[in-house]
mmCIF file with all atom_site columns, C-alpha atoms in Angstrom:
data_model
loop_
_atom_site.group_PDB
_atom_site.id
_atom_site.type_symbol
_atom_site.label_atom_id
_atom_site.label_alt_id
_atom_site.label_comp_id
_atom_site.label_asym_id
_atom_site.label_entity_id
_atom_site.label_seq_id
_atom_site.pdbx_PDB_ins_code
_atom_site.Cartn_x
_atom_site.Cartn_y
_atom_site.Cartn_z
_atom_site.occupancy
_atom_site.B_iso_or_equiv
_atom_site.pdbx_formal_charge
_atom_site.auth_seq_id
_atom_site.auth_comp_id
_atom_site.auth_asym_id
_atom_site.auth_atom_id
_atom_site.pdbx_PDB_model_num
ATOM 1   C CA . MET U 1 1   ? 97.377  118.153 106.962 1.00 0.00 ? 1   MET U CA 1
ATOM 2   C CA . ALA U 1 2   ? 95.480  117.509 110.167 1.00 0.00 ? 2   ALA U CA 1
ATOM 3   C CA . ALA U 1 3   ? 96.903  117.292 113.685 1.00 0.00 ? 3   ALA U CA 1
ATOM 4   C CA . SER U 1 4   ? 100.604 117.716 112.896 1.00 0.00 ? 4   SER U CA 1
ATOM 5   C CA . ALA U 1 5   ? 101.578 116.540 116.405 1.00 0.00 ? 5   ALA U CA 1
ATOM 6   C CA . LEU U 1 6   ? 101.313 112.904 115.297 1.00 0.00 ? 6   LEU U CA 1
ATOM 7   C CA . MET U 1 7   ? 103.716 113.265 112.400 1.00 0.00 ? 7   MET U CA 1
ATOM 8   C CA . GLU U 1 8   ? 106.035 115.412 114.531 1.00 0.00 ? 8   GLU U CA 1
ATOM 9   C CA . LEU U 1 9   ? 106.226 112.654 117.165 1.00 0.00 ? 9   LEU U CA 1
ATOM 10  C CA . LEU U 1 10  ? 107.108 110.025 114.551 1.00 0.00 ? 10  LEU U CA 1
ATOM 11  C CA . LYS U 1 11  ? 109.742 112.252 112.935 1.00 0.00 ? 11  LYS U CA 1
ATOM 12  C CA . ALA U 1 12  ? 111.353 112.846 116.359 1.00 0.00 ? 12  ALA U CA 1
ATOM 13  C CA . ASP U 1 13  ? 111.523 109.174 117.392 1.00 0.00 ? 13  ASP U CA 1
ATOM 14  C CA . VAL U 1 14  ? 115.134 107.955 117.299 1.00 0.00 ? 14  VAL U CA 1
ATOM 15  C CA . TYR U 1 15  ? 114.313 104.234 117.188 1.00 0.00 ? 15  TYR U CA 1
ATOM 16  C CA . LEU U 1 16  ? 111.833 104.583 114.309 1.00 0.00 ? 16  LEU U CA 1
ATOM 17  C CA . ASN U 1 17  ? 114.157 106.807 112.330 1.00 0.00 ? 17  ASN U CA 1
ATOM 18  C CA . ASP U 1 18  ? 117.543 105.201 112.966 1.00 0.00 ? 18  ASP U CA 1
ATOM 19  C CA . ASP U 1 19  ? 117.008 101.536 113.846 1.00 0.00 ? 19  ASP U CA 1
ATOM 20  C CA . LEU U 1 20  ? 113.986 101.031 111.556 1.00 0.00 ? 20  LEU U CA 1
ATOM 21  C CA . GLU U 1 21  ? 115.518 103.296 108.860 1.00 0.00 ? 21  GLU U CA 1
ATOM 22  C CA . VAL U 1 22  ? 112.512 105.558 108.262 1.00 0.00 ? 22  VAL U CA 1
ATOM 23  C CA . ALA U 1 23  ? 114.381 108.859 108.848 1.00 0.00 ? 23  ALA U CA 1
ATOM 24  C CA . GLY U 1 24  ? 113.204 111.582 106.479 1.00 0.00 ? 24  GLY U CA 1
ATOM 25  C CA . HIS U 1 25  ? 110.603 109.352 104.873 1.00 0.00 ? 25  HIS U CA 1
ATOM 26  C CA . ILE U 1 26  ? 107.328 110.059 106.659 1.00 0.00 ? 26  ILE U CA 1
ATOM 27  C CA . TYR U 1 27  ? 104.772 111.596 104.307 1.00 0.00 ? 27  TYR U CA 1
ATOM 28  C CA . ASP U 1 28  ? 101.203 112.833 104.184 1.00 0.00 ? 28  ASP U CA 1
ATOM 29  C CA . MET U 1 29  ? 99.081  111.306 101.416 1.00 0.00 ? 29  MET U CA 1
ATOM 30  C CA . ALA U 1 30  ? 97.797  114.770 100.453 1.00 0.00 ? 30  ALA U CA 1
ATOM 31  C CA . ASP U 1 31  ? 101.379 115.834 99.655  1.00 0.00 ? 31  ASP U CA 1
ATOM 32  C CA . LEU U 1 32  ? 102.074 112.675 97.651  1.00 0.00 ? 32  LEU U CA 1
ATOM 33  C CA . SER U 1 33  ? 98.841  113.007 95.682  1.00 0.00 ? 33  SER U CA 1
ATOM 34  C CA . ILE U 1 34  ? 100.064 116.190 94.008  1.00 0.00 ? 34  ILE U CA 1
ATOM 35  C CA . SER U 1 35  ? 103.439 114.677 93.105  1.00 0.00 ? 35  SER U CA 1
ATOM 36  C CA . GLU U 1 36  ? 104.072 112.772 89.902  1.00 0.00 ? 36  GLU U CA 1
ATOM 37  C CA . LYS U 1 37  ? 107.332 111.181 91.049  1.00 0.00 ? 37  LYS U CA 1
ATOM 38  C CA . GLY U 1 38  ? 105.908 107.739 91.848  1.00 0.00 ? 38  GLY U CA 1
ATOM 39  C CA . ARG U 1 39  ? 106.833 106.162 95.133  1.00 0.00 ? 39  ARG U CA 1
ATOM 40  C CA . PRO U 1 40  ? 108.581 108.575 97.462  1.00 0.00 ? 40  PRO U CA 1
ATOM 41  C CA . ARG U 1 41  ? 111.524 106.288 98.332  1.00 0.00 ? 41  ARG U CA 1
ATOM 42  C CA . HIS U 1 42  ? 113.344 103.568 96.406  1.00 0.00 ? 42  HIS U CA 1
ATOM 43  C CA . ASP U 1 43  ? 116.047 102.444 98.851  1.00 0.00 ? 43  ASP U CA 1
ATOM 44  C CA . GLY U 1 44  ? 114.147 101.562 102.029 1.00 0.00 ? 44  GLY U CA 1
ATOM 45  C CA . PRO U 1 45  ? 110.956 101.764 104.058 1.00 0.00 ? 45  PRO U CA 1
ATOM 46  C CA . PHE U 1 46  ? 108.635 104.751 104.172 1.00 0.00 ? 46  PHE U CA 1
ATOM 47  C CA . VAL U 1 47  ? 105.498 105.720 106.094 1.00 0.00 ? 47  VAL U CA 1
ATOM 48  C CA . VAL U 1 48  ? 102.417 107.492 104.704 1.00 0.00 ? 48  VAL U CA 1
ATOM 49  C CA . PHE U 1 49  ? 99.617  109.191 106.681 1.00 0.00 ? 49  PHE U CA 1
ATOM 50  C CA . ASN U 1 50  ? 96.190  108.939 105.039 1.00 0.00 ? 50  ASN U CA 1
ATOM 51  C CA . TRP U 1 51  ? 93.504  110.947 106.849 1.00 0.00 ? 51  TRP U CA 1
ATOM 52  C CA . GLN U 1 52  ? 89.912  109.797 106.354 1.00 0.00 ? 52  GLN U CA 1
ATOM 53  C CA . GLU U 1 53  ? 86.622  111.290 107.433 1.00 0.00 ? 53  GLU U CA 1
ATOM 54  C CA . SER U 1 54  ? 84.769  109.658 110.294 1.00 0.00 ? 54  SER U CA 1
ATOM 55  C CA . THR U 1 55  ? 81.445  108.200 109.234 1.00 0.00 ? 55  THR U CA 1
ATOM 56  C CA . LEU U 1 56  ? 80.783  105.883 112.159 1.00 0.00 ? 56  LEU U CA 1
ATOM 57  C CA . PHE U 1 57  ? 79.646  108.318 114.829 1.00 0.00 ? 57  PHE U CA 1
ATOM 58  C CA . SER U 1 58  ? 79.154  111.610 113.071 1.00 0.00 ? 58  SER U CA 1
ATOM 59  C CA . GLN U 1 59  ? 75.736  113.256 113.058 1.00 0.00 ? 59  GLN U CA 1
ATOM 60  C CA . THR U 1 60  ? 76.447  114.643 109.600 1.00 0.00 ? 60  THR U CA 1
ATOM 61  C CA . TYR U 1 61  ? 76.913  111.286 107.901 1.00 0.00 ? 61  TYR U CA 1
ATOM 62  C CA . THR U 1 62  ? 74.520  109.088 109.824 1.00 0.00 ? 62  THR U CA 1
ATOM 63  C CA . GLY U 1 63  ? 71.684  111.490 110.585 1.00 0.00 ? 63  GLY U CA 1
ATOM 64  C CA . MET U 1 64  ? 71.735  110.273 114.201 1.00 0.00 ? 64  MET U CA 1
ATOM 65  C CA . GLN U 1 65  ? 70.065  112.551 116.698 1.00 0.00 ? 65  GLN U CA 1
ATOM 66  C CA . ASN U 1 66  ? 72.465  111.415 119.415 1.00 0.00 ? 66  ASN U CA 1
ATOM 67  C CA . GLY U 1 67  ? 75.650  111.237 117.306 1.00 0.00 ? 67  GLY U CA 1
ATOM 68  C CA . ILE U 1 68  ? 78.901  112.882 118.294 1.00 0.00 ? 68  ILE U CA 1
ATOM 69  C CA . PRO U 1 69  ? 79.229  116.365 116.761 1.00 0.00 ? 69  PRO U CA 1
ATOM 70  C CA . LYS U 1 70  ? 83.048  116.099 116.786 1.00 0.00 ? 70  LYS U CA 1
ATOM 71  C CA . ALA U 1 71  ? 83.597  112.429 116.016 1.00 0.00 ? 71  ALA U CA 1
ATOM 72  C CA . PRO U 1 72  ? 87.116  110.929 116.027 1.00 0.00 ? 72  PRO U CA 1
ATOM 73  C CA . ARG U 1 73  ? 88.851  111.278 112.674 1.00 0.00 ? 73  ARG U CA 1
ATOM 74  C CA . VAL U 1 74  ? 90.166  108.105 111.059 1.00 0.00 ? 74  VAL U CA 1
ATOM 75  C CA . LEU U 1 75  ? 93.896  107.940 110.318 1.00 0.00 ? 75  LEU U CA 1
ATOM 76  C CA . GLN U 1 76  ? 95.511  105.176 108.301 1.00 0.00 ? 76  GLN U CA 1
ATOM 77  C CA . VAL U 1 77  ? 99.268  104.901 108.800 1.00 0.00 ? 77  VAL U CA 1
ATOM 78  C CA . TRP U 1 78  ? 100.776 102.938 105.905 1.00 0.00 ? 78  TRP U CA 1
ATOM 79  C CA . ALA U 1 79  ? 104.197 101.284 106.048 1.00 0.00 ? 79  ALA U CA 1
ATOM 80  C CA . HIS U 1 80  ? 105.814 100.376 102.704 1.00 0.00 ? 80  HIS U CA 1
ATOM 81  C CA . ILE U 1 81  ? 109.019 98.652  101.621 1.00 0.00 ? 81  ILE U CA 1
ATOM 82  C CA . PRO U 1 82  ? 109.998 98.247  97.954  1.00 0.00 ? 82  PRO U CA 1
ATOM 83  C CA . TRP U 1 83  ? 109.645 94.564  97.153  1.00 0.00 ? 83  TRP U CA 1
ATOM 84  C CA . GLU U 1 84  ? 113.054 94.546  95.427  1.00 0.00 ? 84  GLU U CA 1
ATOM 85  C CA . ILE U 1 85  ? 114.528 95.208  98.886  1.00 0.00 ? 85  ILE U CA 1
ATOM 86  C CA . SER U 1 86  ? 112.393 93.005  101.120 1.00 0.00 ? 86  SER U CA 1
ATOM 87  C CA . THR U 1 87  ? 109.325 90.812  101.110 1.00 0.00 ? 87  THR U CA 1
ATOM 88  C CA . ASP U 1 88  ? 109.447 90.280  104.872 1.00 0.00 ? 88  ASP U CA 1
ATOM 89  C CA . TYR U 1 89  ? 106.273 91.643  106.442 1.00 0.00 ? 89  TYR U CA 1
ATOM 90  C CA . ASP U 1 90  ? 107.927 91.464  109.868 1.00 0.00 ? 90  ASP U CA 1
ATOM 91  C CA . ASP U 1 91  ? 109.859 94.602  108.855 1.00 0.00 ? 91  ASP U CA 1
ATOM 92  C CA . LEU U 1 92  ? 106.529 96.390  108.373 1.00 0.00 ? 92  LEU U CA 1
ATOM 93  C CA . ASN U 1 93  ? 105.175 94.977  111.633 1.00 0.00 ? 93  ASN U CA 1
ATOM 94  C CA . ARG U 1 94  ? 108.159 96.419  113.531 1.00 0.00 ? 94  ARG U CA 1
ATOM 95  C CA . ILE U 1 95  ? 107.442 99.869  112.061 1.00 0.00 ? 95  ILE U CA 1
ATOM 96  C CA . LEU U 1 96  ? 103.719 99.689  112.897 1.00 0.00 ? 96  LEU U CA 1
ATOM 97  C CA . ASN U 1 97  ? 104.484 98.346  116.385 1.00 0.00 ? 97  ASN U CA 1
ATOM 98  C CA . ARG U 1 98  ? 106.666 101.392 116.989 1.00 0.00 ? 98  ARG U CA 1
ATOM 99  C CA . VAL U 1 99  ? 103.941 103.721 115.722 1.00 0.00 ? 99  VAL U CA 1
ATOM 100 C CA . ASP U 1 100 ? 101.541 102.052 118.209 1.00 0.00 ? 100 ASP U CA 1
ATOM 101 C CA . PHE U 1 101 ? 104.106 102.558 120.981 1.00 0.00 ? 101 PHE U CA 1
ATOM 102 C CA . ILE U 1 102 ? 104.407 106.270 120.132 1.00 0.00 ? 102 ILE U CA 1
ATOM 103 C CA . PHE U 1 103 ? 100.670 106.919 119.714 1.00 0.00 ? 103 PHE U CA 1
ATOM 104 C CA . ASN U 1 104 ? 99.374  104.895 122.692 1.00 0.00 ? 104 ASN U CA 1
ATOM 105 C CA . PRO U 1 105 ? 100.296 107.319 125.528 1.00 0.00 ? 105 PRO U CA 1
ATOM 106 C CA . ILE U 1 106 ? 99.225  110.495 123.683 1.00 0.00 ? 106 ILE U CA 1
ATOM 107 C CA . GLU U 1 107 ? 96.935  112.721 125.698 1.00 0.00 ? 107 GLU U CA 1
ATOM 108 C CA . HIS U 1 108 ? 96.491  116.456 125.064 1.00 0.00 ? 108 HIS U CA 1
ATOM 109 C CA . VAL U 1 109 ? 99.533  116.985 122.834 1.00 0.00 ? 109 VAL U CA 1
ATOM 110 C CA . THR U 1 110 ? 99.628  120.166 120.749 1.00 0.00 ? 110 THR U CA 1
ATOM 111 C CA . GLY U 1 111 ? 101.526 120.283 117.462 1.00 0.00 ? 111 GLY U CA 1
ATOM 112 C CA . ASN U 1 112 ? 103.234 123.146 115.642 1.00 0.00 ? 112 ASN U CA 1
ATOM 113 C CA . ASP U 1 113 ? 99.973  123.784 113.780 1.00 0.00 ? 113 ASP U CA 1
ATOM 114 C CA . GLY U 1 114 ? 98.234  124.644 117.071 1.00 0.00 ? 114 GLY U CA 1
ATOM 115 C CA . GLN U 1 115 ? 95.909  121.632 116.917 1.00 0.00 ? 115 GLN U CA 1
ATOM 116 C CA . ARG U 1 116 ? 95.665  119.632 120.130 1.00 0.00 ? 116 ARG U CA 1
ATOM 117 C CA . VAL U 1 117 ? 95.397  115.844 119.891 1.00 0.00 ? 117 VAL U CA 1
ATOM 118 C CA . THR U 1 118 ? 93.279  114.661 122.792 1.00 0.00 ? 118 THR U CA 1
ATOM 119 C CA . VAL U 1 119 ? 93.614  110.913 122.304 1.00 0.00 ? 119 VAL U CA 1
ATOM 120 C CA . VAL U 1 120 ? 94.599  108.294 119.710 1.00 0.00 ? 120 VAL U CA 1
ATOM 121 C CA . ARG U 1 121 ? 93.036  104.823 119.749 1.00 0.00 ? 121 ARG U CA 1
ATOM 122 C CA . SER U 1 122 ? 94.109  101.850 117.692 1.00 0.00 ? 122 SER U CA 1
ATOM 123 C CA . ALA U 1 123 ? 91.378  100.353 115.509 1.00 0.00 ? 123 ALA U CA 1
ATOM 124 C CA . GLY U 1 124 ? 93.249  97.422  113.942 1.00 0.00 ? 124 GLY U CA 1
ATOM 125 C CA . ARG U 1 125 ? 95.549  96.587  111.068 1.00 0.00 ? 125 ARG U CA 1
ATOM 126 C CA . SER U 1 126 ? 95.303  95.461  107.490 1.00 0.00 ? 126 SER U CA 1
ATOM 127 C CA . ALA U 1 127 ? 96.341  92.147  106.038 1.00 0.00 ? 127 ALA U CA 1
ATOM 128 C CA . ASN U 1 128 ? 99.707  91.756  104.320 1.00 0.00 ? 128 ASN U CA 1
ATOM 129 C CA . LEU U 1 129 ? 99.301  93.673  101.058 1.00 0.00 ? 129 LEU U CA 1
ATOM 130 C CA . GLN U 1 130 ? 101.142 94.433  97.846  1.00 0.00 ? 130 GLN U CA 1
ATOM 131 C CA . ASP U 1 131 ? 100.928 97.914  96.348  1.00 0.00 ? 131 ASP U CA 1
ATOM 132 C CA . GLU U 1 132 ? 101.193 97.495  92.588  1.00 0.00 ? 132 GLU U CA 1
ATOM 133 C CA . GLY U 1 133 ? 101.457 101.260 92.041  1.00 0.00 ? 133 GLY U CA 1
ATOM 134 C CA . TYR U 1 134 ? 104.398 101.789 94.388  1.00 0.00 ? 134 TYR U CA 1
ATOM 135 C CA . ARG U 1 135 ? 105.747 98.250  93.780  1.00 0.00 ? 135 ARG U CA 1
ATOM 136 C CA . THR U 1 136 ? 106.005 97.665  97.526  1.00 0.00 ? 136 THR U CA 1
ATOM 137 C CA . ILE U 1 137 ? 104.825 95.311  100.204 1.00 0.00 ? 137 ILE U CA 1
ATOM 138 C CA . ALA U 1 138 ? 102.563 97.238  102.552 1.00 0.00 ? 138 ALA U CA 1
ATOM 139 C CA . ARG U 1 139 ? 100.423 97.147  105.673 1.00 0.00 ? 139 ARG U CA 1
ATOM 140 C CA . HIS U 1 140 ? 98.455  99.840  107.423 1.00 0.00 ? 140 HIS U CA 1
ATOM 141 C CA . ALA U 1 141 ? 97.237  100.491 110.928 1.00 0.00 ? 141 ALA U CA 1
ATOM 142 C CA . VAL U 1 142 ? 94.003  102.374 111.580 1.00 0.00 ? 142 VAL U CA 1
ATOM 143 C CA . TYR U 1 143 ? 93.544  104.875 114.398 1.00 0.00 ? 143 TYR U CA 1
ATOM 144 C CA . GLY U 1 144 ? 90.706  106.989 115.725 1.00 0.00 ? 144 GLY U CA 1
ATOM 145 C CA . VAL U 1 145 ? 92.077  110.450 116.459 1.00 0.00 ? 145 VAL U CA 1
ATOM 146 C CA . LEU U 1 146 ? 90.197  112.952 118.572 1.00 0.00 ? 146 LEU U CA 1
ATOM 147 C CA . TYR U 1 147 ? 91.658  116.425 118.186 1.00 0.00 ? 147 TYR U CA 1
ATOM 148 C CA . ASP U 1 148 ? 90.693  120.071 118.508 1.00 0.00 ? 148 ASP U CA 1
ATOM 149 C CA . GLU U 1 149 ? 91.421  122.392 115.601 1.00 0.00 ? 149 GLU U CA 1
ATOM 150 C CA . ASN U 1 150 ? 90.837  125.443 117.783 1.00 0.00 ? 150 ASN U CA 1
ATOM 151 C CA . ALA U 1 151 ? 93.151  124.667 120.683 1.00 0.00 ? 151 ALA U CA 1
ATOM 152 C CA . ALA U 1 152 ? 95.675  127.397 119.965 1.00 0.00 ? 152 ALA U CA 1
#
């Protein structure tokens, strides 16, 4: 997992965990990919981090001479609710709004993994989606995350 500070901040947020009922159900896609249990929660909402590689500004991918050697990494934060429980996308919007609220002020925060997150910038949200595999309604928010793996 990359930049654990972000997940740590979400797991510590009382409003997200208690009022929006996400407590104990924030996952990293890499951990879920090795599990064969299906969706990670059946009785309420859950959040999944999906780290992507940055291809927009990186010298490696674009061959740009003036590209950024340490481009921001793309993070998708997915919010899911089993459709047997709710089909109200406003529930997902409230979760993603809270994630925005938590991520927006981040500046130079170091997680337990020793990686320092310099800044997180919102890059938009998905449409209202249905996940046939998890049998949930879903939306995701996209963030550009600039962090330093060697901060410790």
